[in-house]
CSV table of C-alpha atoms in Angstrom, one decimal:
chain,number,residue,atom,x,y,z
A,148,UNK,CA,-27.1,-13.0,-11.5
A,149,UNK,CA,-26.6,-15.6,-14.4
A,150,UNK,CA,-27.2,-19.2,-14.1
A,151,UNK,CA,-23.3,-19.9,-13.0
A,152,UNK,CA,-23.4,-17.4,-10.5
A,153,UNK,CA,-23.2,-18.2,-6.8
A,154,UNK,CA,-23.7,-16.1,-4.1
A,155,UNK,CA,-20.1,-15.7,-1.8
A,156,UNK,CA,-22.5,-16.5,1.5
A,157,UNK,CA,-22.8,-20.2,-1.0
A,158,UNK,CA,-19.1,-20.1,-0.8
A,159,UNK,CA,-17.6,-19.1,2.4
A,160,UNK,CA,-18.5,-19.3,6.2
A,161,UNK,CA,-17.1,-17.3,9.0
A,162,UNK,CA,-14.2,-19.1,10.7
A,163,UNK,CA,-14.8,-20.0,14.4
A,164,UNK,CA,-12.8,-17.3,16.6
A,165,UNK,CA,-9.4,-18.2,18.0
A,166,UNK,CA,-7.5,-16.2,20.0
A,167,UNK,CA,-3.5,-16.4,19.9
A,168,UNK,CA,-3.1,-16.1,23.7
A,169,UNK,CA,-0.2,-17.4,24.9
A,170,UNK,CA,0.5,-19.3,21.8
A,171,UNK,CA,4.4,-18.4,19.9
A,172,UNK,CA,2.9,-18.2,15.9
A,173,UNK,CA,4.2,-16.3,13.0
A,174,UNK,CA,2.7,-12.9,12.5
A,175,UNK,CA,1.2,-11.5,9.7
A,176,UNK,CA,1.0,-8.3,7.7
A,177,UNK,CA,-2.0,-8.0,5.2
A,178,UNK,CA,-0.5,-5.7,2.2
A,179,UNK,CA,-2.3,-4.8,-0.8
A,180,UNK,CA,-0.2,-5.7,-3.7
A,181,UNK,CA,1.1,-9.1,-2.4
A,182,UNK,CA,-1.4,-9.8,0.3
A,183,UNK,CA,-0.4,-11.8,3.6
A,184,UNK,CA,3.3,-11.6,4.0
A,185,UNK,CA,5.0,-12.2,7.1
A,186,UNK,CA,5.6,-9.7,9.4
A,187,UNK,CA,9.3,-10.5,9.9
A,188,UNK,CA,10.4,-11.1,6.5
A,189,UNK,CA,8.6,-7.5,5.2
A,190,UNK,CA,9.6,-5.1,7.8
A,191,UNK,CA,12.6,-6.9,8.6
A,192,UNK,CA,11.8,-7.0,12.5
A,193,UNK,CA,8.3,-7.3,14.5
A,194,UNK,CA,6.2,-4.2,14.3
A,195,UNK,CA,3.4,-5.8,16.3
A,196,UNK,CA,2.6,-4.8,19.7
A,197,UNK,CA,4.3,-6.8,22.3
A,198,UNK,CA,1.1,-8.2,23.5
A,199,UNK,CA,-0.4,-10.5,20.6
A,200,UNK,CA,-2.7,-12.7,22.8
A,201,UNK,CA,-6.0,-10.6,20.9
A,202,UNK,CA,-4.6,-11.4,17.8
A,203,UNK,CA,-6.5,-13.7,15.8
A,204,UNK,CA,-5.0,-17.6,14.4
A,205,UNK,CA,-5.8,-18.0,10.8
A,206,UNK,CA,-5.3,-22.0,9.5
A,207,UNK,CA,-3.8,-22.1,6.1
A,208,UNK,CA,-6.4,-21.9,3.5
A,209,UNK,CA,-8.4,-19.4,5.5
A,210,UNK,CA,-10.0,-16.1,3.9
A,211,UNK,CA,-8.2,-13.1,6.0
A,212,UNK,CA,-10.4,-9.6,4.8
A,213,UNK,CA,-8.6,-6.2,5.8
A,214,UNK,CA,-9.3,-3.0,4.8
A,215,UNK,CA,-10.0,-1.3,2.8
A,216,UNK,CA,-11.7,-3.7,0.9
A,217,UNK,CA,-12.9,-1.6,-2.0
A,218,UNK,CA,-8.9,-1.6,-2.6
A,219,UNK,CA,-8.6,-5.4,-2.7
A,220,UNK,CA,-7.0,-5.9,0.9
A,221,UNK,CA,-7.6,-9.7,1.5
A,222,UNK,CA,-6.0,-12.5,0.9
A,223,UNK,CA,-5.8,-16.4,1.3
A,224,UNK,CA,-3.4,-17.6,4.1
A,225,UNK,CA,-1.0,-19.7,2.4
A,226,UNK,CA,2.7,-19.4,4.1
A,227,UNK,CA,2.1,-21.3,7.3
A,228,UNK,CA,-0.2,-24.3,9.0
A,229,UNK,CA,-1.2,-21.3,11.7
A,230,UNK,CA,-0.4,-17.8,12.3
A,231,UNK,CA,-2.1,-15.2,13.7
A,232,UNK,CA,-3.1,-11.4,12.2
A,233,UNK,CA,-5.0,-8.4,13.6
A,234,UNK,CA,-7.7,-8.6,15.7
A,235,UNK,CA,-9.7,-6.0,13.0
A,236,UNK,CA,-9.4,-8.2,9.9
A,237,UNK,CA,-12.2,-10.8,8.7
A,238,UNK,CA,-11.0,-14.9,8.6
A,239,UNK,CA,-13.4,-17.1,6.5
A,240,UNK,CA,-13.2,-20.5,5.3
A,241,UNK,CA,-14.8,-22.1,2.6
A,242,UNK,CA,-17.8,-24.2,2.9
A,243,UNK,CA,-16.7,-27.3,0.4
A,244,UNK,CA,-13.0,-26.9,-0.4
A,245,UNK,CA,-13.7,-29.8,-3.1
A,246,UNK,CA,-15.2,-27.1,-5.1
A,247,UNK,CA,-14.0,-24.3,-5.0
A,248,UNK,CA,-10.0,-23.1,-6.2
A,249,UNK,CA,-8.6,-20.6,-3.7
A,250,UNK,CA,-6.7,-19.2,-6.6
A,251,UNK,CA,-9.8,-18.1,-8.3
A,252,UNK,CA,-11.5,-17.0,-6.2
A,253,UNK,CA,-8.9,-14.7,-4.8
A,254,UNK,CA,-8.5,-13.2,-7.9
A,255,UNK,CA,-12.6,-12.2,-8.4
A,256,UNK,CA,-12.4,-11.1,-5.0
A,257,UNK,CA,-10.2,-8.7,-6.3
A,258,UNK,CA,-11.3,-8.1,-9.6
A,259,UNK,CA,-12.6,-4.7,-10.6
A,260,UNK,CA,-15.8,-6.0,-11.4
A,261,UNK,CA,-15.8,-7.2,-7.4
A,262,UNK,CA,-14.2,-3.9,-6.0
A,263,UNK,CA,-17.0,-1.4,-8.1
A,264,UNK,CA,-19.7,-3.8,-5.7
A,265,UNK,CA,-17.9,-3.5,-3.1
A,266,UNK,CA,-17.5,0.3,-3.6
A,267,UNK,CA,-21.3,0.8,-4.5
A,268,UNK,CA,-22.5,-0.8,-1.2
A,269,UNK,CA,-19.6,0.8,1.3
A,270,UNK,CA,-21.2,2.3,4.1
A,271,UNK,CA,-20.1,5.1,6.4
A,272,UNK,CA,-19.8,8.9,6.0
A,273,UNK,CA,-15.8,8.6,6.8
A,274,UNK,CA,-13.3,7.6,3.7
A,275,UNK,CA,-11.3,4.8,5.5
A,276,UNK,CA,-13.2,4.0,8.1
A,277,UNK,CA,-16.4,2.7,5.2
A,278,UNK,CA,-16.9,-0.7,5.8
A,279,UNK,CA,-19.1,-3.5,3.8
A,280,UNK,CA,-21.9,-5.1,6.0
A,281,UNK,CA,-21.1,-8.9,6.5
A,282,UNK,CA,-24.8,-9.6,4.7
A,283,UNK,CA,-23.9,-7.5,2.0
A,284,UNK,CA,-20.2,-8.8,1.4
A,285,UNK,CA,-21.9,-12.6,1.4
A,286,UNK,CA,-24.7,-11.3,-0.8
A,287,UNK,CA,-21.7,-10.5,-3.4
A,288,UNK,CA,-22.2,-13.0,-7.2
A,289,UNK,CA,-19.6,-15.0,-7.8
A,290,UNK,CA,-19.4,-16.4,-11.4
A,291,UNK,CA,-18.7,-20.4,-10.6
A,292,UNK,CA,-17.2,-22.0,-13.8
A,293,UNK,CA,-16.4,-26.0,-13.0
A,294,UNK,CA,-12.9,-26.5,-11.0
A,295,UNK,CA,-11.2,-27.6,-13.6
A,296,UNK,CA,-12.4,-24.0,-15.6
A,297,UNK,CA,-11.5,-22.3,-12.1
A,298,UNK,CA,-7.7,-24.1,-11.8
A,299,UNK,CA,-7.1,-23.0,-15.4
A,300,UNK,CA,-7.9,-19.3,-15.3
A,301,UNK,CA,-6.2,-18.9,-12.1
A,302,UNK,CA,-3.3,-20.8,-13.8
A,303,UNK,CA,-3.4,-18.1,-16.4
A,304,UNK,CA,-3.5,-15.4,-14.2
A,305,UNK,CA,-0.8,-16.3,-11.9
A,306,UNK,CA,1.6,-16.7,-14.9
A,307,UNK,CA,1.0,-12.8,-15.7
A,308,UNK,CA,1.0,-12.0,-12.0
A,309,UNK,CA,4.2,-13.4,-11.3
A,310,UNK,CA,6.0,-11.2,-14.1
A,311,UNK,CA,4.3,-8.0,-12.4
A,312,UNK,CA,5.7,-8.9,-9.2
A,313,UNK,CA,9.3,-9.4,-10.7
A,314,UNK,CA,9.1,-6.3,-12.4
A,315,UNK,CA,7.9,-4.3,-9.3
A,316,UNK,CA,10.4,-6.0,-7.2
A,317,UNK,CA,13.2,-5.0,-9.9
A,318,UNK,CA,11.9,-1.2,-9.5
A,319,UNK,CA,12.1,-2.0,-5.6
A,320,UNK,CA,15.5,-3.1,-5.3
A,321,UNK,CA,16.6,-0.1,-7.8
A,322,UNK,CA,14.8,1.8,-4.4
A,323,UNK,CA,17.5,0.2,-2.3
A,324,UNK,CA,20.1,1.4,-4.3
A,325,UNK,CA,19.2,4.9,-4.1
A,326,UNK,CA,19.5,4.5,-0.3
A,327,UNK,CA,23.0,2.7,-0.5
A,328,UNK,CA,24.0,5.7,-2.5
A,329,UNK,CA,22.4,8.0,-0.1
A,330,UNK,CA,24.5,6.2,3.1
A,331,UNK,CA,27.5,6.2,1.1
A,332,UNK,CA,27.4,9.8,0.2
A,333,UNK,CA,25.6,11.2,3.9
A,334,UNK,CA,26.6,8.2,6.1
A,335,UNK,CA,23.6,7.0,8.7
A,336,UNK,CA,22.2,9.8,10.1
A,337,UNK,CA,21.9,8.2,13.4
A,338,UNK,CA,25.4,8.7,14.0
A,339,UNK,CA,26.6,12.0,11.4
A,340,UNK,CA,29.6,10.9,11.0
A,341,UNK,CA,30.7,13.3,8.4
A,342,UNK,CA,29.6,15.8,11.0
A,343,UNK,CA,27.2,17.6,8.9
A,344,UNK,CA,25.3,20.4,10.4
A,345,UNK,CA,22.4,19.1,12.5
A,346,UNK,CA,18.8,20.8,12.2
A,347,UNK,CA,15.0,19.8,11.8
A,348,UNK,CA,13.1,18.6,9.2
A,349,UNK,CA,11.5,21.8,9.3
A,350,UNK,CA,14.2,23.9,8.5
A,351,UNK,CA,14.4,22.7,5.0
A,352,UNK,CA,10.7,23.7,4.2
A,353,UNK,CA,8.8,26.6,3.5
A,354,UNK,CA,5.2,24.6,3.5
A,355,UNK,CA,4.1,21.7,5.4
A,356,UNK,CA,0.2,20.8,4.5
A,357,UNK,CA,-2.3,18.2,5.2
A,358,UNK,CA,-4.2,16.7,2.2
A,359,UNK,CA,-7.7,17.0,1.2
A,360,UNK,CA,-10.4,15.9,2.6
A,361,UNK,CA,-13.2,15.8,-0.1
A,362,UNK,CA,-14.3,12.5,-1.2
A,363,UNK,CA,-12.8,11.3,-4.0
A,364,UNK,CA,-14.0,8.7,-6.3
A,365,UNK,CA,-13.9,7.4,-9.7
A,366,UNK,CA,-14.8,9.9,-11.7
A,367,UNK,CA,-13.6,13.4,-11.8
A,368,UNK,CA,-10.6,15.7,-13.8
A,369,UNK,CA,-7.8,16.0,-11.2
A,370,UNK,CA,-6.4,12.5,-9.8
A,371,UNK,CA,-5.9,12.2,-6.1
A,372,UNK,CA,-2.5,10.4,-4.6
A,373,UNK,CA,-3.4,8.7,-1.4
A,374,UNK,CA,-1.2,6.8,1.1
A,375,UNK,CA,-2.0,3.4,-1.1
A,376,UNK,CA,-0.1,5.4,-3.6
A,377,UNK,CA,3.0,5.5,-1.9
A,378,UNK,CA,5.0,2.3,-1.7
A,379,UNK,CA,7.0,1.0,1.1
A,380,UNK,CA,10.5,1.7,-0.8
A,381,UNK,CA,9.7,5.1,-1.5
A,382,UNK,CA,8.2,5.4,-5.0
A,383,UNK,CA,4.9,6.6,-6.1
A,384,UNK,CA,3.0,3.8,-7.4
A,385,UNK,CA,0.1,6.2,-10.2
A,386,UNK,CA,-2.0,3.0,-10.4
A,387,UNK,CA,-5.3,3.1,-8.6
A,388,UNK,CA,-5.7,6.6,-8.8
A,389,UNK,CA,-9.2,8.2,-7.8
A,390,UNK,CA,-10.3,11.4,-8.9
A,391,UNK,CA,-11.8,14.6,-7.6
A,392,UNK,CA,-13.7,17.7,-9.6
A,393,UNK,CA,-11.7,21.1,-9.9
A,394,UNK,CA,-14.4,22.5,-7.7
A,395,UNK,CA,-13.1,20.7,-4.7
A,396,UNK,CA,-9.5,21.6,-5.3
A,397,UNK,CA,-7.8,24.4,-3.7
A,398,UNK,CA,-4.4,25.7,-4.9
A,399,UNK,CA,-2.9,23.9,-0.7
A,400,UNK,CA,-4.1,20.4,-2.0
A,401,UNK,CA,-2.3,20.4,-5.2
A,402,UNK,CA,1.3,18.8,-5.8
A,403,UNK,CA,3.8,19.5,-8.1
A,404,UNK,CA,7.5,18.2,-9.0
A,405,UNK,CA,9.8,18.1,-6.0
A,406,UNK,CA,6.6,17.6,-3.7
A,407,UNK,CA,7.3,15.1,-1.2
A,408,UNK,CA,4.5,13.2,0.3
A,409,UNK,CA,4.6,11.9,3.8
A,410,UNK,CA,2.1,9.4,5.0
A,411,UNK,CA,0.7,10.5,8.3
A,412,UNK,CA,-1.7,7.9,9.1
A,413,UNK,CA,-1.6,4.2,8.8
A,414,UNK,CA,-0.7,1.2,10.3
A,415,UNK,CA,1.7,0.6,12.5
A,416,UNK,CA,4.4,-0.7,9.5
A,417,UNK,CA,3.3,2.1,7.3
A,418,UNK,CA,3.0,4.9,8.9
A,419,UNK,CA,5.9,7.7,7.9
A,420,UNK,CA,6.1,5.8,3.6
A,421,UNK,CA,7.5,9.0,1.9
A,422,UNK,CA,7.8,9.7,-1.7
A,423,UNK,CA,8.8,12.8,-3.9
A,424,UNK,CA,6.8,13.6,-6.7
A,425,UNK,CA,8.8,13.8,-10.0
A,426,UNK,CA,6.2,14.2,-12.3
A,427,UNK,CA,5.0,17.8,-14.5
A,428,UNK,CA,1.3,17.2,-14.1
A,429,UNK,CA,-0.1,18.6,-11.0
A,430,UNK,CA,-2.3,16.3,-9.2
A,431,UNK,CA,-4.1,16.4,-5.9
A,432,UNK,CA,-3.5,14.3,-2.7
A,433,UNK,CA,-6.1,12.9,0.3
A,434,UNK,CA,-6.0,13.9,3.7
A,435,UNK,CA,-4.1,11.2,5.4
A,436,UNK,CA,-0.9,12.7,3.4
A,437,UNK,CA,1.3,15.7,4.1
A,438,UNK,CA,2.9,17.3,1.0
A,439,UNK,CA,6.5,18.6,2.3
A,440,UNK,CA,7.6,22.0,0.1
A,441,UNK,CA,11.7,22.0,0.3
A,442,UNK,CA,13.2,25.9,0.0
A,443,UNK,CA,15.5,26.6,-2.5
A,444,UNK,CA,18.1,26.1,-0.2
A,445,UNK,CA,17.8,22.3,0.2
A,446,UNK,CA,17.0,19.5,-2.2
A,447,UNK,CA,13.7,17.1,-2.6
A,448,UNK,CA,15.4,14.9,-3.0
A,449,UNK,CA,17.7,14.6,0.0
A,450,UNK,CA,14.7,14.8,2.5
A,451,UNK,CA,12.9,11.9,0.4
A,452,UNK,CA,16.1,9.9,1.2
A,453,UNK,CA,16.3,10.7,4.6
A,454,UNK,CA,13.0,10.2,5.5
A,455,UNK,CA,12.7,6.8,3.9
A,456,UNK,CA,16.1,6.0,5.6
A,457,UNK,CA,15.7,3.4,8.4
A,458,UNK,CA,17.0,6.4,11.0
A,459,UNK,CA,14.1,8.1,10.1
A,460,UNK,CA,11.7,5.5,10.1
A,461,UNK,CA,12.7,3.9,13.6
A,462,UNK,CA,12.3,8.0,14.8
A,463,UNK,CA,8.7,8.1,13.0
A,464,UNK,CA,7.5,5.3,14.9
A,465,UNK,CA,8.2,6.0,17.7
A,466,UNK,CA,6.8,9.0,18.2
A,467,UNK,CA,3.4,8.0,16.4
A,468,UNK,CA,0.6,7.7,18.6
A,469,UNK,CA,-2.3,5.0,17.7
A,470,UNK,CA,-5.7,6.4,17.0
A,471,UNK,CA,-8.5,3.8,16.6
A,472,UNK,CA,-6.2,1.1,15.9
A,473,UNK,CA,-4.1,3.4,13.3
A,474,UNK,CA,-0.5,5.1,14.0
A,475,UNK,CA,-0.7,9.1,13.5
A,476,UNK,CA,2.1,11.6,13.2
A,477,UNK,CA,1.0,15.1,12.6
A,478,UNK,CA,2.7,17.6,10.1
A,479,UNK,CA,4.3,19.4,13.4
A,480,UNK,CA,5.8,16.5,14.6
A,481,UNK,CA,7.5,15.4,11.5
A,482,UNK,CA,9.2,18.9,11.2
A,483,UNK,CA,10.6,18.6,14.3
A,484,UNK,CA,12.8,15.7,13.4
A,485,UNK,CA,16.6,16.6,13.7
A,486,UNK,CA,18.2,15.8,10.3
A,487,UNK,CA,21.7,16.3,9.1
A,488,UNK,CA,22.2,19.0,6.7
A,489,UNK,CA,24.5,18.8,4.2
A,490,UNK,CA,25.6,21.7,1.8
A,491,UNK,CA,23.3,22.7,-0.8
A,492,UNK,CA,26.1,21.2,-3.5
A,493,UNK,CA,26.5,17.8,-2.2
A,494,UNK,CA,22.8,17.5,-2.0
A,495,UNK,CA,22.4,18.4,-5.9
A,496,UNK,CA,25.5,15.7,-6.2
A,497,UNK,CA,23.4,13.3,-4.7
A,498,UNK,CA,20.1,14.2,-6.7
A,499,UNK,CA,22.2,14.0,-9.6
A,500,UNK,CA,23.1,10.1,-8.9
A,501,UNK,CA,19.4,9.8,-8.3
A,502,UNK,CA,18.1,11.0,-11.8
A,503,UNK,CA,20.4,7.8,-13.1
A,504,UNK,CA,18.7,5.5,-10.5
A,505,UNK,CA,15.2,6.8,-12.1
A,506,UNK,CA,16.7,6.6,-15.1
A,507,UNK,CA,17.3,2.3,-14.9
A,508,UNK,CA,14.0,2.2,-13.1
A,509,UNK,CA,11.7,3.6,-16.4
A,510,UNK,CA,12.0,0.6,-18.6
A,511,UNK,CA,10.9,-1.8,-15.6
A,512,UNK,CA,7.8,0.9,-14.9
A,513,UNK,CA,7.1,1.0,-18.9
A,514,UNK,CA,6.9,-3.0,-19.1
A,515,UNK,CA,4.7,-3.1,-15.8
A,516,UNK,CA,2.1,-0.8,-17.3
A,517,UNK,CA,1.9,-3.0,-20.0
A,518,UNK,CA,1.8,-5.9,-17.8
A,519,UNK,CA,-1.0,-4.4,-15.6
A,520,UNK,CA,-3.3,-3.4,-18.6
A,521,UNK,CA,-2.8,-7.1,-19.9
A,522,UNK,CA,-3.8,-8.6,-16.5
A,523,UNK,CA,-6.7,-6.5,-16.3
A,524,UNK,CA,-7.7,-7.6,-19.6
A,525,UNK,CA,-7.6,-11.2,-19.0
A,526,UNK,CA,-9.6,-10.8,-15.3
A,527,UNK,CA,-12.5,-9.1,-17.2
A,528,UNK,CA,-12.7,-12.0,-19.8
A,529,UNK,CA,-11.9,-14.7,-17.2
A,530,UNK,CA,-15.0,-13.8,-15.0
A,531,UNK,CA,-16.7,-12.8,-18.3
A,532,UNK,CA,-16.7,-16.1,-19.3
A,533,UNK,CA,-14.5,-15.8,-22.5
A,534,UNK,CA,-10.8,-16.3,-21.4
């Protein structure tokens, strides 16, 4: 620890416990790209359960830690005076606001050089259900430049931030179209009203398989897609990839193009993210994902659509069933979802439209890659010292 180091246990202080109870507060989602968001505004409706009186009120300017936290899943609580969040997250506060930027500190709590700590010190025998020792989380150096120092590199870092998250919501809202176009060519599936042939999910497959289960980490020659992987408007996000050995991979873990990847366990708002894989690299995906294998008599990319179509979604959660505080849907359940089934043609039609909405969405990935090596760049030479 160098001389402007400071220990976070220097820094932060647990936040005394408040129950919501009865009171009527804003909920809130903890996410990993974009941290707290609110609950309504994200998933469009509450997702909560109706009883919210164990939730937890977090002031504005409080710490909230989730989890994982070796992926970066915290956040400071910045849209409203009070709210509340889940009873299993973390709420700190800092010990002298005066000296400290929120901004900053953020930002190395989420730094690589903080996540391969928090990664070396997880304890547990269980991938997600690791967890950080409070002692050791506090016993975490924190390099403390002056707060003028600390306003200016988070100043620097928002800037390059704030393009990342226009270019992902650009890539996002292309998302949205490829569901208009999938409504306006299949209509909602809640009602059929093209009176497609109804079935099951199942029907369309010839392979429905659960992920591995080998530990992966950071090194290794195959990369593993976990449910972090998939976003919440249906694309693969290949950031943040960990890796496995070929030794642990069997030819049932592997995907490859026209794979789609159904998330079977995860919160309550995120259980059922689906994604099909489009690229020619086979890669390996983690336990808490299915990988759906369409026959030759449907299209990938139909069932992609459908499942990420709000039909689907309002029929995935309500059949999954919560498991230590996480929603689970097994791989039997999700095949027996009914599902309109168009001809083999006008599925291809529609695959065809989708190869143009992937088409406008490669220049937006391109630029973020760019962005995201740049932004890495700069956090390792702002808690360097150098920036």
């Amino acid at each position: 620890m160098s001389s402007t180091d400071a220990l976070l246990g220097d820094i932060i202080k647990p936040a005394t416990l408040r129950r919501a109870g009865t009171e009527d507060l804003p909920i809130l989602s903890m996410t990993m790209r974009d941290g707290l968001v609110d609950q309504a505004d994200k998933f469009k409706k509450r997702v909560a359960s109706a009883d919210t009186s164990a939730y937890r009120v977090v002031d504005r300017g409080q710490l909230v830690v989730g989890f994982p936290i070796d992926e970066g899943v915290l956040s400071f609580q910045r849209l409203y005076d009070s709210a509340i969040v889940s009873p299993a997250y973390d709420i700190w506060e800092l010990l002298d606001p005066d000296l400290v930027s929120r901004g900053y500190l953020e930002y190395f709590l989420r730094s690589p050089r903080a996540l391969s700590y928090y990664r070396a010190k997880l304890q547990g025998s269980t991938a997600r259900r690791r967890s950080l020792p409070r002692d050791i989380f506090l016993a975490l150096p924190v390099p403390m430049p002056p707060l003028g120092e600390q306003k200016r590199i988070a100043a620097v870092l928002d800037q390059v931030d704030t393009l990342c998250a226009k270019r992902r919501e650009a890539i996002s809202l292309l998302g949205n179209l490829a569901q208009s176009v999938f409504l306006n060519m299949f209509g909602d599936p809640a009602r059929n009203p093209l009176g497609w042939p109804v079935g099951k999910v199942g029907d369309l497959l010839i392979s429905a398989n659960y992920g591995s289960s080998a530990k992966a980490d950071m090194e290794g020659d195959i990369p593993v897609l976990r449910m972090n992987n998939i976003t919440t408007s249906g694309d693969l996000d290949m950031r943040d990839l960990k890796y496995l050995s070929s030794e642990q991979v069997s030819e049932k873990h592997l995907v490859r193009a026209g794979d789609v990847l159904f998330n079977r366990t995860n919160s309550a708002e995120l259980v059922g993210k689906s994604a099909i894989y489009r690229l020619p690299e086979e890669v390996a995906y983690a336990g808490y994902l299915v990988r759906l294998r369409v026959s030759d008599e449907s299209h990938p990319e139909y069932l992609a659509a459908f499942l990420n179509s709000q039909y689907a979604k309002r029929v995935l959660r309500s059949m999954s069933k919560s498991i230590v505080g996480m929603a689970n849907i097994n791989a039997k359940e999700v095949q027996s979802i009914k599902i309109p089934i168009p001809p083999l043609a006008e599925q291809k039609r529609f695959a065809s439209a989708i190869t143009q909405v992937e088409a406008a969405k490669e220049p937006h990935r391109t630029h973020l890659a760019t962005l995201d090596e740049l932004f890495t760049s700069l956090q390792h030479r702002a808690f360097s010292g150098v920036l």
